[in-house]
């Protein structure tokens, strides 16, 4: 199953222990690289400049990874909620238009998603072009009943 954030064709698969180790290891290395550089810098004109640059790099990298960590964790929570509480639904293709998806040719499908337990809603889902994506076709979907922006097209 592919989890999709808001219909923009970005899959959010679950991250396992190896993925966690790689992500948090990269974070730790990025944060520790700048103070290490500052420690070994000579304290002359260029040394002070290197220390200032390493402090700025530490702040920038730490901020970037902190925001990325928060975003990834929120998306993981949404994907887990969809997997546990998702309702099977049907997505009818109302319109199809060519678009760019991840720097490749794709389609923007206007969908009407209906199912039990939530109000029908329309959304635009960007994805790679696949057979069976003509106007009027119905695709299987999974929807979080509390949040219409969290859904997955399960074909």
PDB file of N, CA and C in Angstrom, residues 2-4 81-83 85-91 113-114 139-145 148-155:
ATOM      1  N   UNK A   2       0.515   2.229  -0.781  1.00  0.00           N
ATOM      2  CA  UNK A   2       1.248   3.488  -0.809  1.00  0.00           C
ATOM      3  C   UNK A   2       0.461   4.527  -0.043  1.00  0.00           C
ATOM      4  N   UNK A   3       1.085   5.139   0.920  1.00  0.00           N
ATOM      5  CA  UNK A   3       0.438   6.211   1.662  1.00  0.00           C
ATOM      6  C   UNK A   3       0.785   7.518   0.980  1.00  0.00           C
ATOM      7  N   UNK A   4      -0.198   8.372   0.831  1.00  0.00           N
ATOM      8  CA  UNK A   4       0.013   9.635   0.143  1.00  0.00           C
ATOM      9  C   UNK A   4      -0.367  10.759   1.082  1.00  0.00           C
ATOM     10  N   UNK A  81      -2.064   5.974  11.372  1.00  0.00           N
ATOM     11  CA  UNK A  81      -3.493   6.156  11.646  1.00  0.00           C
ATOM     12  C   UNK A  81      -4.327   5.663  10.461  1.00  0.00           C
ATOM     13  N   UNK A  82      -3.866   5.939   9.253  1.00  0.00           N
ATOM     14  CA  UNK A  82      -4.575   5.472   8.062  1.00  0.00           C
ATOM     15  C   UNK A  82      -4.576   3.946   7.998  1.00  0.00           C
ATOM     16  N   UNK A  83      -3.457   3.330   8.341  1.00  0.00           N
ATOM     17  CA  UNK A  83      -3.367   1.870   8.294  1.00  0.00           C
ATOM     18  C   UNK A  83      -4.264   1.216   9.342  1.00  0.00           C
ATOM     19  N   UNK A  85      -6.998   2.863  11.171  1.00  0.00           N
ATOM     20  CA  UNK A  85      -8.387   3.335  11.234  1.00  0.00           C
ATOM     21  C   UNK A  85      -8.967   3.666   9.867  1.00  0.00           C
ATOM     22  N   UNK A  86      -8.231   3.390   8.809  1.00  0.00           N
ATOM     23  CA  UNK A  86      -8.695   3.746   7.467  1.00  0.00           C
ATOM     24  C   UNK A  86      -9.938   2.981   7.055  1.00  0.00           C
ATOM     25  N   UNK A  87     -10.802   3.664   6.319  1.00  0.00           N
ATOM     26  CA  UNK A  87     -12.052   3.083   5.824  1.00  0.00           C
ATOM     27  C   UNK A  87     -11.897   2.833   4.326  1.00  0.00           C
ATOM     28  N   UNK A  88     -12.320   1.644   3.884  1.00  0.00           N
ATOM     29  CA  UNK A  88     -12.281   1.356   2.449  1.00  0.00           C
ATOM     30  C   UNK A  88     -13.273   2.257   1.738  1.00  0.00           C
ATOM     31  N   UNK A  89     -12.828   2.820   0.631  1.00  0.00           N
ATOM     32  CA  UNK A  89     -13.649   3.774  -0.114  1.00  0.00           C
ATOM     33  C   UNK A  89     -13.432   3.553  -1.607  1.00  0.00           C
ATOM     34  N   UNK A  90     -14.144   4.344  -2.383  1.00  0.00           N
ATOM     35  CA  UNK A  90     -14.043   4.287  -3.834  1.00  0.00           C
ATOM     36  C   UNK A  90     -13.727   5.687  -4.351  1.00  0.00           C
ATOM     37  N   UNK A  91     -12.775   5.768  -5.264  1.00  0.00           N
ATOM     38  CA  UNK A  91     -12.388   7.049  -5.852  1.00  0.00           C
ATOM     39  C   UNK A  91     -12.751   7.032  -7.332  1.00  0.00           C
ATOM     40  N   UNK A 113     -14.067  11.006  -3.869  1.00  0.00           N
ATOM     41  CA  UNK A 113     -13.882   9.855  -2.989  1.00  0.00           C
ATOM     42  C   UNK A 113     -15.114   9.714  -2.113  1.00  0.00           C
ATOM     43  N   UNK A 114     -15.723   8.532  -2.166  1.00  0.00           N
ATOM     44  CA  UNK A 114     -16.935   8.251  -1.396  1.00  0.00           C
ATOM     45  C   UNK A 114     -16.750   6.947  -0.636  1.00  0.00           C
ATOM     46  N   UNK A 139     -11.361   3.662  -8.614  1.00  0.00           N
ATOM     47  CA  UNK A 139     -10.150   3.112  -8.021  1.00  0.00           C
ATOM     48  C   UNK A 139     -10.411   2.808  -6.551  1.00  0.00           C
ATOM     49  N   UNK A 140      -9.821   1.747  -6.024  1.00  0.00           N
ATOM     50  CA  UNK A 140      -9.968   1.483  -4.593  1.00  0.00           C
ATOM     51  C   UNK A 140      -9.154   2.497  -3.792  1.00  0.00           C
ATOM     52  N   UNK A 141      -9.696   2.900  -2.651  1.00  0.00           N
ATOM     53  CA  UNK A 141      -9.026   3.898  -1.820  1.00  0.00           C
ATOM     54  C   UNK A 141      -9.176   3.528  -0.353  1.00  0.00           C
ATOM     55  N   UNK A 142      -8.365   4.153   0.463  1.00  0.00           N
ATOM     56  CA  UNK A 142      -8.427   4.024   1.912  1.00  0.00           C
ATOM     57  C   UNK A 142      -8.397   5.443   2.460  1.00  0.00           C
ATOM     58  N   UNK A 143      -9.347   5.792   3.340  1.00  0.00           N
ATOM     59  CA  UNK A 143      -9.492   7.166   3.813  1.00  0.00           C
ATOM     60  C   UNK A 143      -9.509   7.188   5.331  1.00  0.00           C
ATOM     61  N   UNK A 144      -8.825   8.172   5.913  1.00  0.00           N
ATOM     62  CA  UNK A 144      -8.933   8.428   7.346  1.00  0.00           C
ATOM     63  C   UNK A 144     -10.230   9.201   7.544  1.00  0.00           C
ATOM     64  N   UNK A 145     -11.207   8.651   8.282  1.00  0.00           N
ATOM     65  CA  UNK A 145     -12.512   9.309   8.390  1.00  0.00           C
ATOM     66  C   UNK A 145     -12.480  10.643   9.130  1.00  0.00           C
ATOM     67  N   UNK A 148      -9.913  14.287   5.798  1.00  0.00           N
ATOM     68  CA  UNK A 148     -10.055  14.000   4.368  1.00  0.00           C
ATOM     69  C   UNK A 148      -8.789  14.262   3.563  1.00  0.00           C
ATOM     70  N   UNK A 149      -7.751  14.800   4.187  1.00  0.00           N
ATOM     71  CA  UNK A 149      -6.510  15.013   3.446  1.00  0.00           C
ATOM     72  C   UNK A 149      -5.589  13.803   3.536  1.00  0.00           C
ATOM     73  N   UNK A 150      -5.944  12.816   4.349  1.00  0.00           N
ATOM     74  CA  UNK A 150      -5.132  11.609   4.471  1.00  0.00           C
ATOM     75  C   UNK A 150      -5.866  10.465   3.804  1.00  0.00           C
ATOM     76  N   UNK A 151      -5.344  10.036   2.676  1.00  0.00           N
ATOM     77  CA  UNK A 151      -5.953   8.933   1.943  1.00  0.00           C
ATOM     78  C   UNK A 151      -4.871   8.215   1.153  1.00  0.00           C
ATOM     79  N   UNK A 152      -5.206   7.028   0.699  1.00  0.00           N
ATOM     80  CA  UNK A 152      -4.302   6.261  -0.153  1.00  0.00           C
ATOM     81  C   UNK A 152      -5.112   5.658  -1.284  1.00  0.00           C
ATOM     82  N   UNK A 153      -4.575   5.724  -2.488  1.00  0.00           N
ATOM     83  CA  UNK A 153      -5.155   5.007  -3.621  1.00  0.00           C
ATOM     84  C   UNK A 153      -4.440   3.665  -3.629  1.00  0.00           C
ATOM     85  N   UNK A 154      -5.200   2.588  -3.465  1.00  0.00           N
ATOM     86  CA  UNK A 154      -4.590   1.288  -3.174  1.00  0.00           C
ATOM     87  C   UNK A 154      -4.463   0.367  -4.373  1.00  0.00           C
ATOM     88  N   UNK A 155      -4.499   0.893  -5.604  1.00  0.00           N
ATOM     89  CA  UNK A 155      -4.351  -0.003  -6.762  1.00  0.00           C
ATOM     90  C   UNK A 155      -2.907  -0.212  -7.095  1.00  0.00           C
TER      91      UNK A 155
END
